[in-house]
mmCIF file of C-alpha atoms in Angstrom:
data_model
loop_
_atom_site.group_PDB
_atom_site.id
_atom_site.type_symbol
_atom_site.label_atom_id
_atom_site.label_comp_id
_atom_site.label_asym_id
_atom_site.label_seq_id
_atom_site.Cartn_x
_atom_site.Cartn_y
_atom_site.Cartn_z
ATOM 1 C CA ASP A 1 -4.349 -8.235 -17.158
ATOM 2 C CA THR A 2 -3.741 -8.017 -13.409
ATOM 3 C CA GLU A 3 -1.450 -5.027 -13.337
ATOM 4 C CA VAL A 4 -1.512 -1.363 -12.523
ATOM 5 C CA THR A 5 0.839 0.510 -14.835
ATOM 6 C CA GLN A 6 2.366 3.831 -13.828
ATOM 7 C CA THR A 7 4.289 6.207 -16.041
ATOM 8 C CA PRO A 8 6.824 7.639 -15.935
ATOM 9 C CA LYS A 9 8.908 5.527 -13.555
ATOM 10 C CA HIS A 10 11.145 8.457 -12.729
ATOM 11 C CA LEU A 11 10.523 12.191 -12.986
ATOM 12 C CA VAL A 12 12.697 15.170 -12.158
ATOM 13 C CA MET A 13 10.985 18.529 -12.251
ATOM 14 C CA GLY A 14 11.686 22.091 -11.282
ATOM 15 C CA MET A 15 9.525 24.008 -8.875
ATOM 16 C CA THR A 16 7.972 26.034 -11.686
ATOM 17 C CA ASN A 17 7.229 23.094 -13.957
ATOM 18 C CA LYS A 18 3.924 21.436 -14.722
ATOM 19 C CA LYS A 19 3.951 17.683 -15.112
ATOM 20 C CA SER A 20 1.533 14.771 -14.882
ATOM 21 C CA LEU A 21 1.702 11.255 -13.535
ATOM 22 C CA LYS A 22 -0.347 8.576 -15.226
ATOM 23 C CA CYS A 23 -1.877 5.367 -13.935
ATOM 24 C CA GLU A 24 -3.738 2.717 -15.924
ATOM 25 C CA GLN A 25 -5.492 -0.537 -15.068
ATOM 26 C CA HIS A 26 -7.639 -2.950 -17.050
ATOM 27 C CA MET A 27 -8.944 -5.159 -14.272
ATOM 28 C CA GLY A 28 -12.374 -3.559 -14.215
ATOM 29 C CA HIS A 29 -11.679 -1.966 -10.860
ATOM 30 C CA ARG A 30 -13.862 1.073 -10.229
ATOM 31 C CA ALA A 31 -11.870 2.505 -7.312
ATOM 32 C CA MET A 32 -8.483 4.093 -7.862
ATOM 33 C CA TYR A 33 -6.096 5.729 -5.424
ATOM 34 C CA TRP A 34 -3.084 7.950 -5.178
ATOM 35 C CA TYR A 35 -0.611 7.427 -2.341
ATOM 36 C CA LYS A 36 2.528 9.310 -1.435
ATOM 37 C CA GLN A 37 5.395 7.424 0.160
ATOM 38 C CA LYS A 38 8.526 8.902 1.670
ATOM 39 C CA ALA A 39 11.594 6.724 2.131
ATOM 40 C CA LYS A 40 11.148 3.929 4.668
ATOM 41 C CA LYS A 41 7.704 5.220 5.628
ATOM 42 C CA PRO A 42 4.244 3.770 5.012
ATOM 43 C CA PRO A 43 2.182 5.007 2.098
ATOM 44 C CA GLU A 44 -0.037 7.986 2.861
ATOM 45 C CA LEU A 45 -3.401 8.214 1.180
ATOM 46 C CA MET A 46 -3.896 11.311 -0.974
ATOM 47 C CA PHE A 47 -6.984 10.743 -3.120
ATOM 48 C CA VAL A 48 -9.635 8.119 -3.747
ATOM 49 C CA TYR A 49 -11.786 7.925 -6.865
ATOM 50 C CA SER A 50 -14.856 5.738 -6.947
ATOM 51 C CA TYR A 51 -16.754 5.337 -10.224
ATOM 52 C CA GLU A 52 -14.633 8.157 -11.671
ATOM 53 C CA LYS A 53 -15.721 10.600 -8.982
ATOM 54 C CA LEU A 54 -13.481 11.997 -6.286
ATOM 55 C CA SER A 55 -14.520 10.340 -3.019
ATOM 56 C CA ILE A 56 -11.687 11.247 -0.680
ATOM 57 C CA ASN A 57 -9.219 14.106 -0.641
ATOM 58 C CA GLU A 58 -6.980 13.799 2.384
ATOM 59 C CA SER A 59 -6.401 17.555 2.650
ATOM 60 C CA VAL A 60 -3.818 17.476 -0.095
ATOM 61 C CA PRO A 61 -2.371 20.849 -1.225
ATOM 62 C CA SER A 62 -3.877 22.251 -4.404
ATOM 63 C CA ARG A 63 -0.557 21.957 -6.223
ATOM 64 C CA PHE A 64 -1.613 18.298 -6.625
ATOM 65 C CA SER A 65 -4.636 17.932 -8.887
ATOM 66 C CA PRO A 66 -6.103 14.494 -9.587
ATOM 67 C CA GLU A 67 -8.149 13.550 -12.587
ATOM 68 C CA CYS A 68 -10.000 10.379 -13.529
ATOM 69 C CA PRO A 69 -10.965 10.684 -17.208
ATOM 70 C CA ASN A 70 -12.389 7.164 -17.439
ATOM 71 C CA SER A 71 -12.649 3.949 -15.466
ATOM 72 C CA SER A 72 -9.180 2.767 -16.521
ATOM 73 C CA LEU A 73 -7.131 5.926 -16.144
ATOM 74 C CA LEU A 74 -6.034 8.078 -13.254
ATOM 75 C CA ASN A 75 -3.825 11.134 -13.558
ATOM 76 C CA LEU A 76 -2.095 13.320 -11.030
ATOM 77 C CA HIS A 77 -1.275 16.804 -12.295
ATOM 78 C CA LEU A 78 1.610 18.543 -10.588
ATOM 79 C CA HIS A 79 2.290 22.266 -10.504
ATOM 80 C CA ALA A 80 4.569 24.470 -8.435
ATOM 81 C CA LEU A 81 5.796 21.648 -6.271
ATOM 82 C CA GLN A 82 8.242 21.985 -3.408
ATOM 83 C CA PRO A 83 11.360 19.919 -2.772
ATOM 84 C CA GLU A 84 9.599 18.239 0.156
ATOM 85 C CA ASP A 85 7.126 16.796 -2.339
ATOM 86 C CA SER A 86 9.860 14.511 -3.599
ATOM 87 C CA ALA A 87 8.657 10.975 -2.935
ATOM 88 C CA LEU A 88 7.448 7.748 -4.490
ATOM 89 C CA TYR A 89 3.911 8.223 -5.790
ATOM 90 C CA LEU A 90 1.911 5.043 -5.865
ATOM 91 C CA CYS A 91 -1.281 4.333 -7.697
ATOM 92 C CA ALA A 92 -3.584 1.514 -6.648
ATOM 93 C CA SER A 93 -6.916 0.111 -7.694
ATOM 94 C CA SER A 94 -9.565 -2.112 -6.178
ATOM 95 C CA GLN A 95 -13.109 -3.259 -6.542
ATOM 96 C CA VAL A 96 -15.733 -1.049 -4.977
ATOM 97 C CA GLY A 97 -17.900 -2.226 -2.170
ATOM 98 C CA ARG A 98 -17.999 -3.240 1.450
ATOM 99 C CA ALA A 99 -16.820 -6.808 0.893
ATOM 100 C CA PRO A 100 -13.972 -7.089 3.362
ATOM 101 C CA ASN A 101 -11.698 -9.152 1.186
ATOM 102 C CA TYR A 102 -11.254 -6.443 -1.447
ATOM 103 C CA GLY A 103 -7.576 -5.586 -1.400
ATOM 104 C CA TYR A 104 -5.500 -3.221 -3.438
ATOM 105 C CA THR A 105 -3.403 -3.812 -6.510
ATOM 106 C CA PHE A 106 -0.508 -1.374 -6.516
ATOM 107 C CA GLY A 107 1.516 -0.002 -9.370
ATOM 108 C CA SER A 108 5.310 0.177 -9.158
ATOM 109 C CA GLY A 109 5.210 3.895 -8.554
ATOM 110 C CA THR A 110 6.731 7.064 -9.955
ATOM 111 C CA ARG A 111 9.868 8.291 -8.224
ATOM 112 C CA LEU A 112 9.489 12.081 -8.212
ATOM 113 C CA THR A 113 12.331 14.462 -7.487
ATOM 114 C CA VAL A 114 11.624 18.186 -7.222
ATOM 115 C CA VAL A 115 14.664 20.399 -7.704
ATOM 116 C CA ALA B 1 -10.508 4.040 15.238
ATOM 117 C CA GLN B 2 -8.508 1.617 13.127
ATOM 118 C CA SER B 3 -4.771 1.241 13.416
ATOM 119 C CA VAL B 4 -1.950 -1.246 13.224
ATOM 120 C CA ALA B 5 1.420 -1.133 14.911
ATOM 121 C CA GLN B 6 4.664 -2.744 13.870
ATOM 122 C CA PRO B 7 6.915 -2.543 16.911
ATOM 123 C CA GLU B 8 10.158 -3.402 15.110
ATOM 124 C CA ASP B 9 11.758 -1.075 12.592
ATOM 125 C CA GLN B 10 14.089 -3.833 11.508
ATOM 126 C CA VAL B 11 14.375 -7.592 11.835
ATOM 127 C CA ASN B 12 17.592 -9.459 11.127
ATOM 128 C CA VAL B 13 17.641 -13.194 10.511
ATOM 129 C CA ALA B 14 20.045 -15.694 9.021
ATOM 130 C CA GLU B 15 19.111 -17.523 5.852
ATOM 131 C CA GLY B 16 17.403 -20.806 6.624
ATOM 132 C CA ASN B 17 16.174 -19.684 10.029
ATOM 133 C CA PRO B 18 12.525 -18.989 10.789
ATOM 134 C CA LEU B 19 11.393 -15.386 10.678
ATOM 135 C CA THR B 20 8.641 -13.437 12.397
ATOM 136 C CA VAL B 21 7.539 -9.886 11.644
ATOM 137 C CA LYS B 22 5.196 -8.559 14.287
ATOM 138 C CA CYS B 23 1.952 -6.653 13.910
ATOM 139 C CA THR B 24 -0.682 -5.681 16.438
ATOM 140 C CA TYR B 25 -3.982 -4.094 15.600
ATOM 141 C CA SER B 26 -6.628 -1.922 17.138
ATOM 142 C CA VAL B 27 -9.988 -1.939 15.403
ATOM 143 C CA SER B 28 -13.611 -1.447 16.179
ATOM 144 C CA GLY B 29 -15.596 -4.340 14.808
ATOM 145 C CA ASN B 30 -14.195 -7.220 12.817
ATOM 146 C CA PRO B 31 -10.598 -6.819 11.722
ATOM 147 C CA TYR B 32 -9.669 -7.257 8.079
ATOM 148 C CA LEU B 33 -5.913 -7.584 8.089
ATOM 149 C CA PHE B 34 -3.407 -7.664 5.272
ATOM 150 C CA TRP B 35 0.323 -8.024 4.763
ATOM 151 C CA TYR B 36 2.145 -6.352 1.890
ATOM 152 C CA VAL B 37 5.798 -6.507 0.852
ATOM 153 C CA GLN B 38 7.756 -3.779 -0.894
ATOM 154 C CA TYR B 39 11.050 -4.210 -2.716
ATOM 155 C CA PRO B 40 13.226 -1.145 -3.360
ATOM 156 C CA ASN B 41 11.646 1.380 -5.718
ATOM 157 C CA ARG B 42 8.665 -0.866 -6.262
ATOM 158 C CA GLY B 43 5.009 -0.780 -5.348
ATOM 159 C CA LEU B 44 3.499 -2.874 -2.624
ATOM 160 C CA GLN B 45 2.760 -6.506 -3.361
ATOM 161 C CA PHE B 46 -0.003 -8.398 -1.628
ATOM 162 C CA LEU B 47 1.145 -11.344 0.518
ATOM 163 C CA LEU B 48 -1.882 -12.532 2.431
ATOM 164 C CA LYS B 49 -5.014 -11.465 4.267
ATOM 165 C CA TYR B 50 -7.201 -12.477 7.149
ATOM 166 C CA ILE B 51 -10.915 -11.922 6.810
ATOM 167 C CA THR B 52 -12.521 -14.695 8.806
ATOM 168 C CA GLY B 53 -12.159 -18.383 9.490
ATOM 169 C CA ASP B 54 -8.937 -20.252 10.151
ATOM 170 C CA ASN B 55 -6.519 -18.271 12.286
ATOM 171 C CA LEU B 56 -3.539 -19.474 10.279
ATOM 172 C CA VAL B 57 -3.481 -17.838 6.880
ATOM 173 C CA LYS B 58 -1.163 -19.003 4.123
ATOM 174 C CA GLY B 59 0.019 -16.608 1.456
ATOM 175 C CA SER B 60 2.509 -16.044 -1.310
ATOM 176 C CA TYR B 61 6.187 -17.070 -1.333
ATOM 177 C CA GLY B 62 5.796 -19.459 1.615
ATOM 178 C CA PHE B 63 4.659 -16.794 4.066
ATOM 179 C CA GLU B 64 1.930 -17.331 6.590
ATOM 180 C CA ALA B 65 0.362 -15.258 9.341
ATOM 181 C CA GLU B 66 -1.351 -16.137 12.558
ATOM 182 C CA PHE B 67 -4.366 -14.169 13.668
ATOM 183 C CA ASN B 68 -4.651 -14.035 17.468
ATOM 184 C CA LYS B 69 -7.761 -12.295 18.663
ATOM 185 C CA SER B 70 -6.913 -12.348 22.361
ATOM 186 C CA GLN B 71 -3.536 -10.735 21.747
ATOM 187 C CA THR B 72 -4.832 -8.564 18.864
ATOM 188 C CA SER B 73 -1.899 -9.665 16.792
ATOM 189 C CA PHE B 74 -1.323 -10.731 13.212
ATOM 190 C CA HIS B 75 2.324 -11.755 12.990
ATOM 191 C CA LEU B 76 3.888 -12.688 9.674
ATOM 192 C CA LYS B 77 5.976 -15.857 9.654
ATOM 193 C CA LYS B 78 8.063 -18.032 7.411
ATOM 194 C CA PRO B 79 9.682 -21.325 8.446
ATOM 195 C CA SER B 80 12.901 -20.822 6.489
ATOM 196 C CA ALA B 81 14.055 -17.363 5.384
ATOM 197 C CA LEU B 82 15.668 -16.643 2.041
ATOM 198 C CA VAL B 83 18.036 -13.795 1.203
ATOM 199 C CA SER B 84 15.496 -12.761 -1.430
ATOM 200 C CA ASP B 85 12.928 -12.172 1.327
ATOM 201 C CA SER B 86 14.857 -9.053 2.340
ATOM 202 C CA ALA B 87 12.412 -6.200 1.837
ATOM 203 C CA LEU B 88 10.089 -3.790 3.627
ATOM 204 C CA TYR B 89 6.951 -5.361 5.072
ATOM 205 C CA PHE B 90 3.749 -3.531 5.876
ATOM 206 C CA CYS B 91 0.830 -4.701 7.929
ATOM 207 C CA ALA B 92 -2.479 -3.030 7.097
ATOM 208 C CA VAL B 93 -6.045 -2.993 8.324
ATOM 209 C CA ARG B 94 -8.972 -2.278 6.091
ATOM 210 C CA HIS B 95 -11.677 -0.085 7.492
ATOM 211 C CA ALA B 96 -14.644 -2.416 7.489
ATOM 212 C CA SER B 97 -17.333 0.228 7.622
ATOM 213 C CA TYR B 98 -15.767 2.766 5.279
ATOM 214 C CA PHE B 99 -14.777 0.895 2.213
ATOM 215 C CA ASN B 100 -11.559 1.353 0.317
ATOM 216 C CA LYS B 101 -9.559 2.898 3.120
ATOM 217 C CA PHE B 102 -6.505 1.080 4.423
ATOM 218 C CA TYR B 103 -4.399 1.974 7.426
ATOM 219 C CA PHE B 104 -0.773 0.900 7.131
ATOM 220 C CA GLY B 105 1.682 0.168 9.883
ATOM 221 C CA SER B 106 5.023 1.938 9.937
ATOM 222 C CA GLY B 107 6.778 -0.918 8.179
ATOM 223 C CA THR B 108 9.474 -3.398 9.180
ATOM 224 C CA LYS B 109 12.690 -3.814 7.243
ATOM 225 C CA LEU B 110 13.578 -7.489 7.024
ATOM 226 C CA ASN B 111 17.248 -8.299 6.473
ATOM 227 C CA VAL B 112 18.095 -11.910 5.694
ATOM 228 C CA LYS B 113 21.828 -12.585 5.775
ATOM 229 C CA PRO B 114 23.515 -15.471 3.976
#
């Protein structure tokens, strides 16, 4: 299995809702990432988990709460979002380590619309 | 500091013609450079990477990239464009001393017309 699977593919939520995005991989990768991508812009790093521990939080607002329950799963819990949070949310995974050829495997993303 | 720049927001090319998507980099230390492609409403797909060795790197779908150290460039090329190559292309540099962090360029929209 060489894929990163994200669910749901599309999500519409109100500003008072609580929802979660899910990401799963079975490649044995021990680093997992959340990126946010606005239309026609590059992905922006939000969070990095390494060995199920949060390694990087790029000053993301607390209305986004990541969780890594095991080495294959990564969740992003959403609460009280704003319309400007509407974007494509991408999950990625990679091996851990300084080897320079370690690249990312991306999921197809969740298209989030906040109304 | 690590960064990449893609000077063209959009590149237009006719099907069958060669294409080039430009990327320049600024890194401290050895550059680890990648190209990714993104189709609408999809994640990024890996095309190719330069780590070391031969300056001409061959990747997926007939794409190749030329690493030029003196010009600090890593341009993506294909000898004969296909309409299906139309997509958004991102150049990226991997931070060699802080693992797992990529810096993406702003992206270039490639339009291949029949």
